[in-house]
Structures are given as structure tokens and as C-alpha cells.
CSV table of C-alpha atoms in Angstrom, one decimal:
chain,number,residue,atom,x,y,z
A,55,MET,CA,9.9,-44.9,2.9
A,56,ASN,CA,9.6,-45.8,6.7
A,57,ASP,CA,7.5,-44.1,9.3
A,58,ASN,CA,9.6,-40.8,9.8
A,59,ALA,CA,9.6,-40.3,6.9
A,60,MET,CA,6.4,-40.2,5.5
A,61,TYR,CA,5.4,-38.7,8.9
A,62,ILE,CA,8.0,-35.4,7.6
A,63,ALA,CA,6.3,-35.9,3.4
A,64,SER,CA,2.2,-35.4,4.9
A,65,VAL,CA,3.5,-33.0,7.2
A,66,VAL,CA,4.9,-30.9,4.3
A,67,ALA,CA,2.1,-31.9,1.7
A,68,THR,CA,0.0,-30.5,4.7
A,69,TYR,CA,1.7,-27.4,5.0
A,70,TRP,CA,2.1,-26.8,1.0
A,71,VAL,CA,-1.5,-27.8,0.8
A,72,VAL,CA,-2.8,-25.2,3.8
A,73,SER,CA,-0.7,-22.5,2.4
A,74,ILE,CA,-1.7,-22.1,-0.7
A,75,SER,CA,-5.3,-23.0,-0.5
A,76,MET,CA,-5.2,-19.9,2.4
A,77,VAL,CA,-3.8,-17.7,-0.6
A,78,TYR,CA,-6.1,-18.1,-3.1
A,79,LEU,CA,-9.1,-18.8,-1.2
A,80,ASN,CA,-8.3,-14.4,0.3
A,81,LYS,CA,-7.8,-13.6,-3.0
A,82,ILE,CA,-11.0,-15.3,-4.2
A,83,LEU,CA,-12.8,-13.0,-1.3
A,84,MET,CA,-11.0,-10.2,-1.8
A,85,SER,CA,-11.7,-9.8,-5.5
A,86,ASN,CA,-14.8,-12.1,-6.4
A,87,GLU,CA,-17.7,-9.9,-6.4
A,88,GLY,CA,-19.8,-13.0,-7.3
A,89,ILE,CA,-18.8,-14.5,-4.0
A,90,SER,CA,-17.7,-11.9,-1.5
A,91,VAL,CA,-18.0,-8.0,-0.6
A,92,PRO,CA,-15.4,-5.2,-1.5
A,93,ALA,CA,-15.0,-4.6,2.2
A,94,PRO,CA,-11.2,-5.8,2.8
A,95,LEU,CA,-11.4,-4.8,6.3
A,96,PHE,CA,-14.9,-6.9,7.2
A,97,VAL,CA,-13.6,-9.7,5.6
A,98,THR,CA,-10.2,-9.2,7.9
A,99,TRP,CA,-12.0,-8.8,10.6
A,100,TYR,CA,-13.8,-11.9,10.7
A,101,GLN,CA,-11.1,-14.1,10.1
A,102,CYS,CA,-9.9,-12.1,13.9
A,103,VAL,CA,-12.8,-13.6,15.2
A,104,VAL,CA,-12.8,-17.4,13.8
A,105,THR,CA,-9.3,-16.9,15.0
A,106,CYS,CA,-10.7,-15.9,18.4
A,107,LEU,CA,-13.3,-19.1,18.3
A,108,ILE,CA,-10.8,-21.5,17.3
A,109,CYS,CA,-8.5,-20.6,20.2
A,110,TRP,CA,-11.3,-20.4,22.8
A,111,ALA,CA,-12.3,-23.8,21.8
A,112,CYS,CA,-9.0,-25.6,21.3
A,113,GLY,CA,-8.3,-23.8,25.0
A,114,LEU,CA,-11.5,-26.3,26.4
A,115,CYS,CA,-10.2,-29.1,24.5
A,116,GLY,CA,-6.4,-28.3,26.2
A,117,GLN,CA,-7.6,-28.1,29.4
A,118,ARG,CA,-9.1,-32.0,29.1
A,119,ALA,CA,-6.1,-33.5,27.5
A,120,GLN,CA,-3.7,-31.7,30.1
A,121,ARG,CA,-6.0,-33.6,32.6
A,122,ALA,CA,-5.9,-36.8,31.1
A,123,ASP,CA,-2.0,-36.8,30.1
A,124,ALA,CA,-1.9,-36.1,34.2
A,125,ASP,CA,-4.2,-38.7,34.8
A,126,ARG,CA,-2.2,-41.4,32.2
A,127,ALA,CA,1.2,-39.7,33.4
A,128,LYS,CA,0.0,-41.2,37.1
A,129,TYR,CA,-0.4,-44.6,35.9
A,130,ALA,CA,3.3,-44.6,34.5
A,131,LEU,CA,4.5,-46.6,37.5
A,132,VAL,CA,3.5,-49.9,36.9
A,133,PRO,CA,3.4,-52.6,39.9
A,134,LEU,CA,5.8,-55.9,39.5
A,135,ASN,CA,6.9,-58.1,43.2
A,136,GLU,CA,5.9,-56.4,46.7
A,137,GLY,CA,8.5,-53.8,46.8
A,138,GLN,CA,9.4,-53.2,43.2
A,139,THR,CA,8.6,-51.0,40.6
A,140,THR,CA,9.4,-50.3,37.3
A,141,THR,CA,8.7,-47.1,34.7
A,142,SER,CA,7.0,-47.6,31.7
A,143,SER,CA,7.9,-45.2,28.9
A,144,PRO,CA,6.2,-41.6,29.7
A,145,PRO,CA,2.6,-41.2,27.7
A,146,LYS,CA,2.8,-38.8,24.4
A,147,PRO,CA,1.5,-35.3,25.6
A,148,SER,CA,-2.2,-35.0,23.3
A,149,PHE,CA,-2.0,-32.9,20.6
A,150,PHE,CA,-4.3,-30.6,22.0
A,151,SER,CA,-2.2,-30.2,25.2
A,152,GLN,CA,-0.3,-27.3,24.0
A,153,PHE,CA,-3.5,-25.0,23.7
A,154,PRO,CA,-4.0,-22.9,27.1
A,155,LYS,CA,-7.0,-22.4,28.5
A,156,ALA,CA,-8.1,-19.0,26.2
A,157,GLU,CA,-8.1,-16.0,28.9
A,158,TYR,CA,-8.2,-12.3,28.5
A,159,SER,CA,-7.0,-10.0,31.4
A,160,LEU,CA,-7.1,-5.8,30.8
A,161,GLY,CA,-3.4,-6.1,31.8
A,162,PRO,CA,-1.7,-8.1,29.5
A,163,ALA,CA,-4.2,-7.0,26.9
A,164,ARG,CA,-3.0,-3.4,27.4
A,165,GLN,CA,1.1,-4.3,27.2
A,166,ILE,CA,0.0,-6.3,23.8
A,167,PHE,CA,-1.8,-3.3,22.4
A,168,PRO,CA,1.1,-2.0,20.8
A,169,LEU,CA,2.0,-5.3,18.7
A,170,SER,CA,-2.0,-5.5,18.1
A,171,LEU,CA,-1.9,-2.2,16.3
A,172,VAL,CA,1.1,-3.6,14.3
A,173,PHE,CA,-1.1,-5.9,13.5
A,174,VAL,CA,-3.6,-4.7,12.4
A,175,GLY,CA,-1.7,-2.7,9.9
A,176,MET,CA,0.0,-6.3,8.8
A,177,ILE,CA,-2.7,-8.2,7.7
A,178,THR,CA,-4.8,-5.0,6.8
A,179,PHE,CA,-2.0,-4.1,4.2
A,180,ASN,CA,-1.4,-7.9,3.0
A,181,ASN,CA,-5.0,-8.7,2.6
A,182,LEU,CA,-5.3,-5.2,0.1
A,183,CYS,CA,-2.1,-6.4,-1.8
A,184,LEU,CA,-3.8,-9.8,-2.5
A,185,LYS,CA,-6.8,-7.6,-3.3
A,186,TYR,CA,-5.2,-5.7,-6.0
A,187,VAL,CA,-1.9,-7.2,-7.5
A,188,GLU,CA,-2.1,-11.1,-9.1
A,189,VAL,CA,-1.7,-13.7,-7.6
A,190,SER,CA,1.5,-14.3,-9.3
A,191,PHE,CA,2.8,-11.0,-8.5
A,192,TYR,CA,1.7,-11.8,-4.5
A,193,ASN,CA,5.1,-12.9,-4.0
A,194,VAL,CA,7.2,-10.1,-5.2
A,195,ALA,CA,5.1,-7.4,-4.0
A,196,ARG,CA,5.9,-9.1,-0.5
A,197,SER,CA,9.4,-10.2,-0.5
A,198,LEU,CA,10.8,-6.7,0.7
A,199,THR,CA,10.0,-8.4,4.0
A,200,ILE,CA,13.8,-9.3,5.2
A,201,VAL,CA,15.2,-6.3,3.2
A,202,PHE,CA,12.9,-4.8,6.2
A,203,ASN,CA,14.0,-7.2,8.7
A,204,VAL,CA,17.2,-6.6,8.8
A,205,VAL,CA,17.0,-2.4,8.2
A,206,LEU,CA,14.9,-2.5,11.3
A,207,SER,CA,16.9,-5.1,13.1
A,208,ARG,CA,20.0,-2.7,12.8
A,209,LEU,CA,18.4,0.4,14.0
A,210,PHE,CA,16.2,-1.2,16.6
A,211,LEU,CA,18.3,-3.9,18.4
A,212,GLY,CA,21.3,-2.6,17.0
A,213,ILE,CA,22.1,-6.4,15.0
A,214,PRO,CA,25.3,-6.0,12.2
A,215,THR,CA,24.9,-6.6,8.9
A,216,SER,CA,27.7,-8.8,6.9
A,217,PHE,CA,28.7,-8.1,3.7
A,218,ARG,CA,27.4,-11.2,2.8
A,219,THR,CA,23.5,-10.1,3.8
A,220,GLY,CA,23.8,-7.0,1.5
A,221,LEU,CA,24.3,-8.6,-1.0
A,222,CYS,CA,21.4,-11.3,-0.7
A,223,LEU,CA,19.2,-8.4,0.1
A,224,ALA,CA,20.3,-6.6,-3.0
A,225,VAL,CA,19.7,-9.7,-5.1
A,226,VAL,CA,16.0,-9.6,-3.8
A,227,ILE,CA,15.3,-6.0,-4.2
A,228,VAL,CA,16.7,-6.3,-7.8
A,229,GLY,CA,14.1,-9.5,-8.2
A,230,PHE,CA,11.4,-6.6,-6.9
A,231,LEU,CA,12.2,-4.2,-9.6
A,232,MET,CA,12.5,-6.5,-12.5
A,233,GLY,CA,9.1,-8.3,-11.5
A,234,SER,CA,7.0,-4.7,-10.6
A,235,HIS,CA,8.5,-3.9,-14.6
A,236,GLY,CA,7.8,-7.2,-15.8
A,237,GLU,CA,4.1,-7.5,-14.3
A,238,LEU,CA,1.6,-6.6,-17.1
A,239,ASN,CA,-1.0,-6.3,-14.9
A,240,PHE,CA,0.6,-3.7,-12.4
A,241,SER,CA,-0.9,-2.2,-10.1
A,242,LEU,CA,1.1,0.6,-7.9
A,243,ILE,CA,-1.7,0.4,-5.0
A,244,GLY,CA,-1.4,-3.3,-4.3
A,245,THR,CA,2.5,-2.8,-4.8
A,246,VAL,CA,2.3,-0.2,-2.5
A,247,CYS,CA,0.0,-1.7,-0.1
A,248,GLY,CA,3.0,-4.7,-0.8
A,249,VAL,CA,5.8,-3.1,0.9
A,250,LEU,CA,3.6,-1.5,3.7
A,251,SER,CA,2.6,-4.8,4.6
A,252,SER,CA,6.5,-6.3,4.4
A,253,LEU,CA,7.1,-3.2,7.2
A,254,PHE,CA,4.7,-4.1,9.2
A,255,VAL,CA,5.5,-7.6,9.3
A,256,SER,CA,9.1,-7.0,10.5
A,257,LEU,CA,7.7,-4.7,13.1
A,258,ASN,CA,5.6,-7.4,13.9
A,259,SER,CA,8.9,-9.3,15.0
A,260,ILE,CA,10.4,-6.8,16.8
A,261,PHE,CA,6.9,-5.5,18.7
A,262,THR,CA,6.5,-9.6,19.2
A,263,LYS,CA,9.6,-10.6,21.0
A,264,LYS,CA,9.2,-7.9,23.5
A,265,VAL,CA,5.8,-8.4,24.4
A,266,LEU,CA,5.9,-12.5,24.8
A,267,PRO,CA,7.5,-12.3,28.4
A,268,VAL,CA,4.0,-11.3,29.0
A,269,VAL,CA,2.3,-14.3,27.9
A,270,ASP,CA,4.8,-16.6,29.7
A,271,ASP,CA,6.3,-17.1,26.3
A,272,ASN,CA,3.2,-18.9,25.1
A,273,HIS,CA,2.5,-18.5,21.7
A,274,TRP,CA,-0.8,-19.5,21.5
A,275,LYS,CA,-1.5,-17.2,24.4
A,276,LEU,CA,0.0,-14.4,21.8
A,277,THR,CA,-2.7,-15.3,19.0
A,278,TYR,CA,-6.0,-15.4,21.3
A,279,TYR,CA,-5.3,-11.6,22.9
A,280,ASN,CA,-3.9,-10.1,19.6
A,281,ASN,CA,-6.8,-11.5,18.0
A,282,VAL,CA,-9.4,-10.5,20.8
A,283,ASN,CA,-7.7,-6.8,20.3
A,284,ALA,CA,-7.7,-7.0,16.8
A,285,SER,CA,-11.2,-7.8,16.6
A,286,LEU,CA,-11.9,-4.8,18.5
A,287,LEU,CA,-9.5,-2.3,16.3
A,288,PHE,CA,-11.0,-2.8,13.2
A,289,VAL,CA,-14.8,-2.4,14.0
A,290,PRO,CA,-14.6,1.5,13.8
A,291,LEU,CA,-12.6,0.9,10.8
A,292,VAL,CA,-15.0,-1.3,8.9
A,293,LEU,CA,-18.2,1.2,10.3
A,294,ALA,CA,-16.2,3.8,9.7
A,295,PHE,CA,-14.8,2.9,5.6
A,296,GLU,CA,-17.2,0.4,4.5
A,297,GLY,CA,-20.3,0.8,6.3
A,298,ASP,CA,-22.0,1.8,3.1
A,299,ILE,CA,-20.5,-1.2,1.5
A,300,LEU,CA,-21.9,-3.6,3.5
A,301,LYS,CA,-25.5,-2.0,3.3
A,302,SER,CA,-25.5,-2.5,-0.7
A,303,SER,CA,-24.1,-6.1,-0.3
A,304,ALA,CA,-27.1,-7.6,1.9
A,305,GLU,CA,-27.7,-10.1,-0.6
A,306,THR,CA,-24.4,-11.5,-0.5
A,307,LEU,CA,-24.3,-11.1,3.5
A,308,THR,CA,-27.2,-13.6,3.6
A,309,SER,CA,-25.5,-15.9,1.2
A,310,ASP,CA,-24.3,-19.0,2.7
A,311,GLN,CA,-21.6,-19.7,0.2
A,312,PHE,CA,-20.8,-16.6,1.0
A,313,TRP,CA,-20.2,-17.3,4.9
A,314,ALA,CA,-19.0,-21.3,4.1
A,315,ALA,CA,-15.7,-19.6,2.0
A,316,MET,CA,-15.3,-16.8,5.1
A,317,THR,CA,-14.8,-19.4,7.6
A,318,VAL,CA,-12.8,-21.9,5.9
A,319,ALA,CA,-10.7,-18.8,5.2
A,320,GLY,CA,-10.3,-18.2,8.8
A,321,PHE,CA,-10.2,-21.8,9.6
A,322,PHE,CA,-7.1,-21.6,7.3
A,323,GLY,CA,-5.3,-18.6,8.9
A,324,PHE,CA,-5.6,-19.9,12.0
A,325,SER,CA,-4.2,-23.5,10.7
A,326,ILE,CA,-1.3,-22.2,8.6
A,327,GLY,CA,0.6,-21.0,12.7
A,328,ILE,CA,0.2,-25.0,13.0
A,329,VAL,CA,1.2,-26.4,9.9
A,330,THR,CA,4.2,-24.2,10.3
A,331,VAL,CA,5.5,-25.0,13.2
A,332,LEU,CA,5.0,-28.9,12.4
A,333,GLN,CA,6.8,-27.9,9.9
A,334,ILE,CA,10.2,-26.3,11.8
A,335,LYS,CA,9.9,-29.1,14.3
A,336,ALA,CA,9.5,-32.2,11.7
A,337,THR,CA,12.8,-31.4,10.1
A,338,SER,CA,14.6,-27.6,11.1
A,339,PRO,CA,14.5,-24.0,10.3
A,340,LEU,CA,16.7,-24.1,7.3
A,341,SER,CA,14.6,-27.3,5.5
A,342,HIS,CA,11.3,-25.2,6.5
A,343,ASN,CA,12.9,-22.1,4.2
A,344,ILE,CA,13.7,-23.9,1.5
A,345,SER,CA,9.6,-25.7,1.3
A,346,GLY,CA,8.5,-22.5,1.5
A,347,THR,CA,10.4,-21.1,-1.5
A,348,ALA,CA,9.5,-24.1,-3.2
A,349,LYS,CA,6.1,-23.4,-2.2
A,350,ALA,CA,6.0,-19.9,-3.4
A,351,ALA,CA,7.7,-20.7,-6.5
A,352,VAL,CA,4.8,-23.4,-7.3
A,353,GLN,CA,2.1,-20.7,-5.8
A,354,SER,CA,3.0,-18.3,-8.0
A,355,LEU,CA,3.4,-20.2,-11.7
A,356,MET,CA,0.0,-22.1,-10.5
A,357,ALA,CA,-1.7,-18.7,-10.6
A,358,PHE,CA,-0.7,-18.0,-14.2
A,359,TYR,CA,-2.6,-21.2,-15.3
A,360,ILE,CA,-5.9,-20.8,-12.7
A,361,TRP,CA,-6.2,-17.1,-13.1
A,362,GLY,CA,-4.9,-16.8,-16.2
A,363,ASN,CA,-2.6,-14.3,-16.0
A,364,GLU,CA,-0.4,-13.6,-18.7
A,365,PRO,CA,3.6,-14.1,-17.6
A,366,THR,CA,6.3,-12.8,-19.4
A,367,VAL,CA,10.2,-13.2,-19.4
A,368,MET,CA,11.1,-10.2,-16.9
A,369,GLY,CA,8.5,-11.0,-14.5
A,370,VAL,CA,8.9,-15.0,-14.0
A,371,LEU,CA,13.1,-13.8,-13.9
A,372,GLY,CA,11.5,-11.4,-10.8
A,373,ILE,CA,10.0,-14.4,-9.3
A,374,PHE,CA,12.7,-16.3,-9.2
A,375,THR,CA,15.3,-13.7,-8.5
A,376,THR,CA,13.5,-12.5,-5.2
A,377,LEU,CA,13.2,-16.3,-4.0
A,378,GLY,CA,16.9,-16.6,-4.8
A,379,GLY,CA,17.7,-13.8,-3.1
A,380,SER,CA,15.4,-15.0,-0.2
A,381,LEU,CA,17.1,-18.6,0.2
A,382,LEU,CA,20.6,-17.2,-0.3
A,383,TYR,CA,19.6,-15.1,2.6
A,384,THR,CA,18.7,-18.3,4.3
A,385,PHE,CA,21.8,-19.9,3.4
A,386,VAL,CA,24.3,-17.2,4.9
A,387,LYS,CA,22.2,-16.5,7.9
A,388,MET,CA,22.2,-20.3,8.4
A,389,GLY,CA,26.1,-20.2,8.3
A,390,GLU,CA,26.0,-17.0,10.4
A,391,ASN,CA,24.9,-19.0,13.3
A,392,SER,CA,25.8,-22.0,12.7
A,393,GLY,CA,28.1,-21.5,15.8
A,394,GLY,CA,26.6,-21.3,19.7
A,395,GLY,CA,23.3,-23.2,18.6
A,396,GLY,CA,21.5,-21.4,15.6
A,397,GLN,CA,19.7,-24.2,14.4
A,398,ALA,CA,17.7,-24.5,18.0
A,399,ALA,CA,18.0,-20.4,18.6
A,400,ALA,CA,16.2,-20.3,14.8
A,401,ARG,CA,13.9,-22.9,15.5
A,402,LYS,CA,12.7,-21.2,19.2
A,403,GLU,CA,12.6,-18.1,17.3
A,404,ALA,CA,10.3,-19.2,14.2
A,405,GLU,CA,8.0,-20.6,16.4
A,406,SER,CA,7.4,-18.2,19.2
A,407,GLU,CA,6.6,-15.5,15.9
A,408,MET,CA,3.7,-17.5,15.0
A,409,GLY,CA,2.0,-15.9,18.1
A,410,GLY,CA,2.9,-12.3,16.7
A,411,GLY,CA,0.8,-12.9,13.1
A,412,GLY,CA,-2.1,-15.2,14.7
A,413,GLY,CA,-1.5,-17.9,12.2
A,414,ARG,CA,-2.1,-15.4,8.9
A,415,ARG,CA,1.8,-14.9,9.0
A,416,GLU,CA,1.9,-16.7,5.9
A,417,GLY,CA,5.6,-17.3,4.6
A,418,GLU,CA,7.2,-14.7,6.9
A,419,VAL,CA,9.1,-17.2,8.9
A,420,THR,CA,9.9,-17.9,5.5
A,421,ALA,CA,12.1,-14.9,5.1
A,422,LYS,CA,13.4,-14.9,8.6
A,423,VAL,CA,15.8,-17.2,10.8
């Protein structure tokens, strides 16, 4: 296996490990009374704070890396004899060079605020869904994202829908209904939260495209602004709805194990944004979608064993029908975008939208090309 193949395999493996670990750890934090507290808004707020701190730290490292890259570039011209020079290959930028300085200004923050409201709704309903549904059913509960993507893109952006796209969406809807019918521990609250999360994910995509120019199309700047805004928005919600719960959970809140799990989950939430972009760059948007679909299937099947969820024929068929419909949708959209640089456009769009999700839109680029 050559170096390039090894690199691609390592990136894909990292994406799988980070993505699956993030979902499983969040499930523990949302529903395991021995480790966490029954306060999903507080857990989500802390993860936003961790993302802000990581963005700030990466910004400092980015400034140093950019200065170092500039210094190395000065020595790219290597002198030979008098009056002669040769240009060596340009130095490879440092990993941290991609991160801008973390700055927060009220002007851009106000313009990004509508996106932050959508972002808060997205991650809140996502974590509530994960709290109430079984992990094996989580992908089915969240499977309507591409349906909302197509519907809202038609309503707000005027993007037409082809007949083949409509058939793919029908497959996803049928899979959602099959999975819901076959789920033994069906939670109406969790499923509704999953559907609402899917709706907010689609709105997040639309709002992200509108506000990216505010931060010079830099998705890391948008990640920082979005999470700072979200951290502020969550404070009154936590105090209003979970203040009493936190007061009665003093023992857990003083546990090192609790804060370690919370911090690791926040780190994974930020890391998923990085590994998603790395996988898209190392492969292609199509390969990333295929990898994400396969990962979702493995994640659901592993959950049957790890959490002891009892599978049913209808439930398993629902999982694979929704994932199959999503994969068909990917191929259809790639075919429709094949002319006029569709791959490049899809790559740029997928990378930029990570900023709107602050790294926690796990699996959503998989459903959007």
C-alpha cells in the first residue's frame, strides 16, 4: 500500500472513530444517570464553551504557524552563483495555518445571530433526540434531513427537484416509517425531536450560505462566532429550565469523571468538523458520502450489541432503507451536478457548511451534497 492510500485509509478510519465515539459518548452524557445529569441544555452549553476555547487556542497556534510559514517562504529562494537563484518547492503550510485569530465583534455577531438561533435549535433537538431514542434508531429518527433540504431549497432558493430526486426522498420516507414501526422502544418525544433537528439542520445550511460572506467565507471564523453566540443564548435557557436540576445534582457536578466525559465530548464535537473536511479533501464528496453512510450502518448495528437494543426485522430494514435512500440521493445529485464542475462545487459547499454546524453536525454533510 503506497503512502497516499495509507493516508486516505487513516483519514477515513479517524473519521469513523471520532464520529461514532462522539455519538456514543453524547448518548451516555444524555441518558446515563450514573455519569451525567438529566440536563441536556447544560451539557450542550458546555460543549459550545469547549468549542469556543479550542477555536481560541487554535487561533493562537494559527498566528504562530502563519508567521513561521512566512519566515520559511523567505528562504524559498536559494542562492547559487552570483546573479543566479533557483526556486525550491514551496514549504507545506502547517496544519494550524488554517485557523484564523479568534476575534469577536458585535457587528458580525449581530449579522450571524439568526444563524445562531437556528444552530441552538439544531443541536438542542439533536441531543434531546439522542437522549430519548435508542442509539440503533438514532439514524432513522434523523433521516429526514435530506427531505427537508430538498423541500426548503425549493421553497427559499427556487432550486427545482427532479423526478429521480423525488423517488430517492420517497425511499427515505418509507424507511423512516418502517424504522419507526419496527422500533420496540419507540419514543414519540425523541422521534419528534429528531424530525425537528432535521428541519433545523436544513435551515442551518441555508442560513450558513447567507452569512458566510460576513466572515470572509472562513468556516472557522463562523464556527467561533456561532458557538460564542450559542453559549450566550443557552445561559437563560439553562437557568430557566434546568436550574433546579443542577442544584440537586451537586454530587455529580463535583465528579472528575463527569467533567472529563463532558470535555472529551466537546473535543470530539470540534474534531468532527476537522476530520470531515480532511476526509472530503483526501477523497471526494461522493466518497465522503459513501463513507458516512457505511459508518452510520456500522454505528447502528454496533448499538444493538453495546446497548443491548433488541433488533426487529422491520427496524433493521428501516435502517438500511433510509441509508440506501440517502446513498441513492447522493449518486443522483452527483450525476445532476456532473457537468460544470459539480465535484468542486460540492466539495467547497460541504467544507464551508461545517462552519454553520460548529463541528457538531455529525453525519449531516453525509446527507447534503
